[in-house]
Coordinates of C-alpha atoms in Angstrom, one line a residue:
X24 CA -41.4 -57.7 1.2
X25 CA -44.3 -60.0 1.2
X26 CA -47.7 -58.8 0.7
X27 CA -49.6 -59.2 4.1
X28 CA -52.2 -62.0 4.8
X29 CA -55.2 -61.4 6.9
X30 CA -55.3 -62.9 10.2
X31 CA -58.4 -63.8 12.3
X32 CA -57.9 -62.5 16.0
X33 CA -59.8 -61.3 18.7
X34 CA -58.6 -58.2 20.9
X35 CA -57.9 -61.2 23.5
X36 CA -55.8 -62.6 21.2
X37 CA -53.4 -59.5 21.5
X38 CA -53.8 -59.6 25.7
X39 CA -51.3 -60.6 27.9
X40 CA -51.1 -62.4 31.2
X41 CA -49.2 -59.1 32.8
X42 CA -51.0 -56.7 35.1
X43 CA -51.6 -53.6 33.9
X44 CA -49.9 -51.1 36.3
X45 CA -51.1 -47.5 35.5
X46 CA -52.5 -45.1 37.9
X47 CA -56.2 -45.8 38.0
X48 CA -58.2 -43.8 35.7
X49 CA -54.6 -43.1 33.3
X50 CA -55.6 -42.6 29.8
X51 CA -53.1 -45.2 28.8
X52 CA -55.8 -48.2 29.7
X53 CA -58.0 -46.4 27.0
X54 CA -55.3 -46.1 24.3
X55 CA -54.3 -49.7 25.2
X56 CA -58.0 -51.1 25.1
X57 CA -58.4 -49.0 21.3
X58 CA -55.2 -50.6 20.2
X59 CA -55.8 -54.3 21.5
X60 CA -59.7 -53.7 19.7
X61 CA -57.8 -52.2 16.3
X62 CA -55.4 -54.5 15.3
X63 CA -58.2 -57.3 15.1
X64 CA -59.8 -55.2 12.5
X65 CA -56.8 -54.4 10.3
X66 CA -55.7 -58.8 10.4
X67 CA -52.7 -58.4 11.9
X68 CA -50.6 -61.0 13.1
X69 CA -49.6 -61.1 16.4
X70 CA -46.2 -63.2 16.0
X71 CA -45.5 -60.3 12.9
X72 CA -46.0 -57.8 15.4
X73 CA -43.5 -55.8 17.6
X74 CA -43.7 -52.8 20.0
X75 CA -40.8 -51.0 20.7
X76 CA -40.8 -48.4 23.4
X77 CA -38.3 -45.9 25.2
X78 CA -38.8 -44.5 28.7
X79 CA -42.0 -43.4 30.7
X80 CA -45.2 -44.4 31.7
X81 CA -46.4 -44.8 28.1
X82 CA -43.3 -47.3 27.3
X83 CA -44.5 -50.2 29.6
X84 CA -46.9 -50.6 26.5
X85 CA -44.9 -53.6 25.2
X86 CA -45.4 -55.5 28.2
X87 CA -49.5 -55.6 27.7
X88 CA -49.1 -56.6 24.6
X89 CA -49.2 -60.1 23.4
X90 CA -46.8 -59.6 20.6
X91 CA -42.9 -59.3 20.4
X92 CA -41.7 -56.3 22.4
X93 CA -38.8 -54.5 23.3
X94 CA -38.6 -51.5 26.3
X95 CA -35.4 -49.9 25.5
X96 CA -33.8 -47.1 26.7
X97 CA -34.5 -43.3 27.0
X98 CA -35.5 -41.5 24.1
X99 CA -33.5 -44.4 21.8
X100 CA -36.5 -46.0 21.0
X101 CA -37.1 -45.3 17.2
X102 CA -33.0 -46.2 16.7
X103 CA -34.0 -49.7 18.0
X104 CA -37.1 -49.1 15.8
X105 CA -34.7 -48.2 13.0
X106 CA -32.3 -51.3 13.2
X107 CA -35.5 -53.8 13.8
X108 CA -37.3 -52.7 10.7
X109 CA -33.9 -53.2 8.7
X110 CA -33.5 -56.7 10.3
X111 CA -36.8 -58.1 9.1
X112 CA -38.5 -55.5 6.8
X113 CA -41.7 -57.6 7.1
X114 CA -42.5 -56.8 10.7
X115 CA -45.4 -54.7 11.6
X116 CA -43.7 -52.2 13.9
X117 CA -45.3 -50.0 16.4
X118 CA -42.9 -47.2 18.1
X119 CA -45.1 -46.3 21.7
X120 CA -43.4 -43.1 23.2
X121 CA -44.5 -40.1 25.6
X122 CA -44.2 -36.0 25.1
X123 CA -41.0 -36.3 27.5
X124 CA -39.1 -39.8 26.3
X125 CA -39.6 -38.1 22.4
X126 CA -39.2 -34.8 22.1
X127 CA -36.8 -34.2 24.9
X128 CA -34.1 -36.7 24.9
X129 CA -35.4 -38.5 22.2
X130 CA -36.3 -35.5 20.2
X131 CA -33.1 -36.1 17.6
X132 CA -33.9 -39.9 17.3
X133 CA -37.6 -39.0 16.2
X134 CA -36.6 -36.5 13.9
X135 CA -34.4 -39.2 12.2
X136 CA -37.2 -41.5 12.1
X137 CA -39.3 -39.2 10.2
X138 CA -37.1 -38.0 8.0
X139 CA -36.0 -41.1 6.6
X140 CA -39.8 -42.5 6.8
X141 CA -38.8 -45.6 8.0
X142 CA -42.3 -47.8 7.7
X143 CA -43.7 -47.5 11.4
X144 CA -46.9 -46.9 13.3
X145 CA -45.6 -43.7 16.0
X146 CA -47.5 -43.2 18.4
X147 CA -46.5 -40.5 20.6
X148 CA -48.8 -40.3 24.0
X149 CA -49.2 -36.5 25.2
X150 CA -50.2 -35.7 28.7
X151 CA -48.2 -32.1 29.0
X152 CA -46.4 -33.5 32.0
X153 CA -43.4 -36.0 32.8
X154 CA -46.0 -38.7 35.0
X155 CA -43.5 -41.4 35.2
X156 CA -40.6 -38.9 37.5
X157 CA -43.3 -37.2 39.8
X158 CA -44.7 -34.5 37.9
X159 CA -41.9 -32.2 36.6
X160 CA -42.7 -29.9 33.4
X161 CA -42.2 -31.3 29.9
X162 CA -41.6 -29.9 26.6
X163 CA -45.3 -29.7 26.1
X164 CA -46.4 -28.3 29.1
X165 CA -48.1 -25.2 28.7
X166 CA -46.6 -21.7 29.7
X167 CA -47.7 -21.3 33.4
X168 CA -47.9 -24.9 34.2
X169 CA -46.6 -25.6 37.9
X170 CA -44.8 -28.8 38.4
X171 CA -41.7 -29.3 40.8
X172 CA -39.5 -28.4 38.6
X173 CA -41.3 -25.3 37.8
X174 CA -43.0 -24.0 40.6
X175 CA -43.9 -20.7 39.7
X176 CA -45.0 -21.6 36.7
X177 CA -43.4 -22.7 33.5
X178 CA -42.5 -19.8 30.9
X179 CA -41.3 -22.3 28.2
X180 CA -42.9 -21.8 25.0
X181 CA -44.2 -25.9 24.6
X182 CA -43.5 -27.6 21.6
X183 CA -46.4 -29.0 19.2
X184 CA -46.0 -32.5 18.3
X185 CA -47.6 -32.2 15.1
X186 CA -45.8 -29.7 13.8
X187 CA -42.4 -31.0 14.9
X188 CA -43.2 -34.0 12.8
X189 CA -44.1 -32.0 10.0
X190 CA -41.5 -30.3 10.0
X191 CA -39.3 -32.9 10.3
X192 CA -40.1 -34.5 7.1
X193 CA -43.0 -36.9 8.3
X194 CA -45.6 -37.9 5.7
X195 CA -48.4 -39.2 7.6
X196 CA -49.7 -37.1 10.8
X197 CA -52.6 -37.5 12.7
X198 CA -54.1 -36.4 16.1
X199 CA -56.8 -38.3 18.5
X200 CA -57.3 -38.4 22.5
X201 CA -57.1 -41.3 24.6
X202 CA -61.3 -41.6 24.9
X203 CA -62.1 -40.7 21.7
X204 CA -64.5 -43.5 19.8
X205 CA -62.8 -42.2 16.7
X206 CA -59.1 -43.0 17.6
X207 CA -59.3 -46.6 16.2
X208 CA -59.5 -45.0 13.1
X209 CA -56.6 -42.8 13.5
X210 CA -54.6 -46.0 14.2
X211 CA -56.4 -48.3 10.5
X212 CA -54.8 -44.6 8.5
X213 CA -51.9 -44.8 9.8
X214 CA -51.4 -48.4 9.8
X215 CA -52.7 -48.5 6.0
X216 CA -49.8 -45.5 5.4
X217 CA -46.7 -46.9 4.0
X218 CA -44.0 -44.6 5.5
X219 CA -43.2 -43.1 9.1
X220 CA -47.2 -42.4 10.1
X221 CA -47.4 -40.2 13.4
X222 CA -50.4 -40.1 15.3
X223 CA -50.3 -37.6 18.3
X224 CA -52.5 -39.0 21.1
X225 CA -53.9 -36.6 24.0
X226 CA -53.8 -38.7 27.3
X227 CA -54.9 -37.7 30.4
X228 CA -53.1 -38.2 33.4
X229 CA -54.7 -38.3 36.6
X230 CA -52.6 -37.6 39.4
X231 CA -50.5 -34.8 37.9
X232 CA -52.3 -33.3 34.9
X233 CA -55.6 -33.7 35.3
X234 CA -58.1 -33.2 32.9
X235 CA -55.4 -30.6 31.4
X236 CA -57.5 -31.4 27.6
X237 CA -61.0 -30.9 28.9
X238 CA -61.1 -27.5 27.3
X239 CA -61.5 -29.7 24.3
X240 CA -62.2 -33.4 25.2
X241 CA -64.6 -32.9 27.4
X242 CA -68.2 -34.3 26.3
X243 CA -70.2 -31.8 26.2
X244 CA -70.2 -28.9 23.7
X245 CA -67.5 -31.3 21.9
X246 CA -69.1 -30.1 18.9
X247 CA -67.6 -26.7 19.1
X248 CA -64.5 -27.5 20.0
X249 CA -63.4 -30.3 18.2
X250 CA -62.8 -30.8 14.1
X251 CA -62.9 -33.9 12.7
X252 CA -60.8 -33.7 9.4
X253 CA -62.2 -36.3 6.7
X254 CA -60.7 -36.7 3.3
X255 CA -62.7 -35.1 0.7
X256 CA -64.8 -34.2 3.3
X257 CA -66.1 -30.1 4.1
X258 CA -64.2 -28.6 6.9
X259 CA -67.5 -28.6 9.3
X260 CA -68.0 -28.3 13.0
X261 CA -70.7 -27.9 15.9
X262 CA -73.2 -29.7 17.2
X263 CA -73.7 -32.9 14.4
X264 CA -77.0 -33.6 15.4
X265 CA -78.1 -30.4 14.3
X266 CA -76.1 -30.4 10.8
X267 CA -73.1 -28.1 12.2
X268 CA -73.1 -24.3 11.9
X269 CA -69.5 -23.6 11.7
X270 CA -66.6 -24.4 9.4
X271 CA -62.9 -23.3 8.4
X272 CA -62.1 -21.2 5.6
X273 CA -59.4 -19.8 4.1
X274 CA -59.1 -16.0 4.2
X275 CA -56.7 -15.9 0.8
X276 CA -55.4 -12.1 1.3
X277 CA -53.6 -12.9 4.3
X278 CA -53.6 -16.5 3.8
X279 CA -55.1 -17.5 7.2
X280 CA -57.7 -19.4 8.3
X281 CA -60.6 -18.4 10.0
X282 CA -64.2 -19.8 11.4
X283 CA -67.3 -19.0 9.5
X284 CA -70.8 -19.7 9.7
X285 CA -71.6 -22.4 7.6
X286 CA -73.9 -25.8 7.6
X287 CA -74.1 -28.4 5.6
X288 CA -76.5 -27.4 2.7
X289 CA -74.4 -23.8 2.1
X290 CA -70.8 -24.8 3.0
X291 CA -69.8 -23.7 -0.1
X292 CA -71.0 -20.7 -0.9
X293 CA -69.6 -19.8 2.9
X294 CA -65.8 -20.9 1.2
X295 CA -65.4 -24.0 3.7
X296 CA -62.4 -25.7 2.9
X297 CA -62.7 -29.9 1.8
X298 CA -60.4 -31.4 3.3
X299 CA -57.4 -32.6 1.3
X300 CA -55.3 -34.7 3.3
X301 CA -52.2 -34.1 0.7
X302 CA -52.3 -30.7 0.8
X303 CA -49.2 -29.8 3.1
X304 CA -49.8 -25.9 3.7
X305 CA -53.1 -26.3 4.8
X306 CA -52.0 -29.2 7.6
X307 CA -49.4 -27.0 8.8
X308 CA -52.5 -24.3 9.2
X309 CA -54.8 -26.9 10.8
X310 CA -52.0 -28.0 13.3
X311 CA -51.2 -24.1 14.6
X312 CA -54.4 -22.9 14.9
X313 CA -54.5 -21.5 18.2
X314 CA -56.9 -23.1 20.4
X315 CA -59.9 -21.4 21.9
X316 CA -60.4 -19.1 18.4
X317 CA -60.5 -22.4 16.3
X318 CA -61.3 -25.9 17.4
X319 CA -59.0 -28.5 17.9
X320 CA -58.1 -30.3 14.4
X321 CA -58.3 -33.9 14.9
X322 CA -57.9 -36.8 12.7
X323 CA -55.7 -37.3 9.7
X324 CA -53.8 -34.2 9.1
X325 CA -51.7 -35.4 6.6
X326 CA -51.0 -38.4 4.4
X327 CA -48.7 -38.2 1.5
X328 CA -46.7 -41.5 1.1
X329 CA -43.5 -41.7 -0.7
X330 CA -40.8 -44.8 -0.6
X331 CA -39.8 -46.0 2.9
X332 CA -36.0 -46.1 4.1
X333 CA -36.0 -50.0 4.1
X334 CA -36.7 -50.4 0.6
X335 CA -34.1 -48.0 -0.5
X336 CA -31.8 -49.8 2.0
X337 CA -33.4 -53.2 0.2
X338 CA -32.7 -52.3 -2.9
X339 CA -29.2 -51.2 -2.3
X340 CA -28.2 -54.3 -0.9
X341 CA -29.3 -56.0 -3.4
X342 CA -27.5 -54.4 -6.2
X343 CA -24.1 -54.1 -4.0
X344 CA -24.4 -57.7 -4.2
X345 CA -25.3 -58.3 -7.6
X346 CA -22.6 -60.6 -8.9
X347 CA -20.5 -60.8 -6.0
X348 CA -19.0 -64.0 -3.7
X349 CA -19.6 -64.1 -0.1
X350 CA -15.7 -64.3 1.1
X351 CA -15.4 -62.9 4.2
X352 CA -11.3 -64.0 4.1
X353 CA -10.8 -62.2 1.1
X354 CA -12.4 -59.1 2.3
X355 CA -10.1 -58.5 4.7
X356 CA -7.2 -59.2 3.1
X357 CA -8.3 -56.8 0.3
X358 CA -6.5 -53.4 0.5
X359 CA -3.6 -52.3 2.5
X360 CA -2.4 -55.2 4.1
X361 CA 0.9 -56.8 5.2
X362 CA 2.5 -59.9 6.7
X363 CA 5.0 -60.1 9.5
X364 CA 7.7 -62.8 9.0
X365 CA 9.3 -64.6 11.8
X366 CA 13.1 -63.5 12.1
X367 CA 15.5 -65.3 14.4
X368 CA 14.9 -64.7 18.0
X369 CA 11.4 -63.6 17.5
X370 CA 9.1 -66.0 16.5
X371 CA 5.6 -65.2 15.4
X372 CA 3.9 -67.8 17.5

């Protein structure tokens, strides 16, 4: 694969002549809008640039984007991924899916993904709800949550996109909102991440969900409920402007975390933890803390790159091969094979 060469673009560069058709106020225009203003910033290449989407409101992404593209089919979409990347390995791909069209029906397809790290940008949109089929209850939705198909309330336990990626193998994952100014740089980390890089994105929707993330997006008080994870950086949360006054540390008896008071001249003689974004354990800590005790842990949870499918694939190719003549006739006459001779009576032709 070729090293990559810096392209000069603006974010209309990467707009296309399509309306966008999302319920107005949808968090999807703001994902779309940090997106379009991102790839700019990393040089990318619009004509080395695909989107590949599944099924949902989130998966008519492709069409706003003025790159290759490719809506597929329910759930299927990091197969297509899959096969794309192995096609031309050089391709910036970006997989654009919802909590529904990949974890439900798609939920085996994006385990495989993962676990293989095949070198893509995921980026799975969660608004707790199915938006695109009226409203029903996805596998996200929290327990309670009335929808059509759940009209009393849902009693599933929801599924936590985070840790299903985790614990599927991923290497890179990350968490931002839809609003958030610091979601463009969720996007550069896992675009700079050589490997399978998931980035869980809270979205808002607006007719059937609304405001479902408020408990932490919300503006104000932010501080307190949201944790910014920083490489290297001292687990710290609260009101910035005032220096913080919380952080996360590590009870090591029962191997836990927990919120103490901290700032930033004494964090560590109150044990806050520095972030190491390497450091497995303590990602799969960050993404189950239960909301509402702890802060919402946002950012990059984890990056710890390894080599990607497509090389292996690459690589095997190549030395399969090594030495050998392209002869697609003698290929299949190799093995097992026969010939039928005409007899009298019964010709061949």
């Amino acid at each position: 694969m070729n090293a990559p060469v810096k392209f000069e673009t603006t974010l209309k560069d990467w707009e296309t002549d399509q309306e966008v058709r999302w319920c107005p106020g949808c968090g999807d225009y703001a994902i779309l809008k940090a997106v379009q203003r991102t790839l700019p910033q990393l040089g990318a290449d619009p004509s080395n640039t695909c989107f590949i989407s599944g099924i949902g409101c989130s998966s008519r992404f492709p069409y706003y984007m003025e790159t290759y593209g490719f809506h597929t089919i329910h759930g299927r979409a990091p197969a297509v991924a899959t096969g794309v990347k192995l096609a031309n390995p050089d391709l910036d791909i970006w997989l654009v899916t919802g909590d529904g069209d990949g974890l439900s029906i798609g939920g085996n397809h994006m385990m495989h993904v993962l676990r293989r790290n095949v070198n893509m940008q995921i980026m799975l949109f969660n608004n707790e709800i199915y938006g695109l089929t009226k409203g029903q209850s996805s596998p996200t939705s929290r327990e309670g949550t009335k929808s059509p198909s759940t009209p009393i309330g849902s009693f599933d336990h929801p599924a936590n996109p985070c840790a299903f990626a985790l614990g599927s193998g991923a290497r890179f994952v990350g968490r931002g909102f839809d609003v958030s100014k610091n979601l463009p740089d969720v996007l550069k980390a896992a675009h700079a991440h050589q490997g399978a890089a998931f980035i869980e994105i809270f979205q808002n929707c607006i007719v059937y969900n609304k405001d479902v993330f408020n408990d932490f997006a919300a503006p104000k008080g932010a501080g307190d409920r949201q944790l910014w994870l920083e490489h290297g950086k001292p687990m710290l949360f609260g009101d910035p402007k005032a220096g913080f006054d919380k952080g996360i540390s590590l009870d090591r008896d029962t191997l836990t975390l927990k919120v103490v008071e901290a700032t930033e001249e004494n964090w560590k003689d109150a044990g806050v933890l520095v972030h190491d974004q390497t450091d497995r354990t303590i990602a799969h800590l960050l993404i189950e803390m239960p909301f509402g005790a702890f802060p919402m842990a946002l950012g990059v949870l984890y990056d710890d790159p390894r080599p990607t499918f497509e090389t292996a694939v690459i690589e095997e190719r190549a030395k399969s091969a090594a030495g050998k003549e392209a002869n697609l006739a003698k290929l299949l006459a190799k093995g097992q094979t026969w010939t039928v001779e005409a007899s009298e009576g019964h010709p061949t032709d």
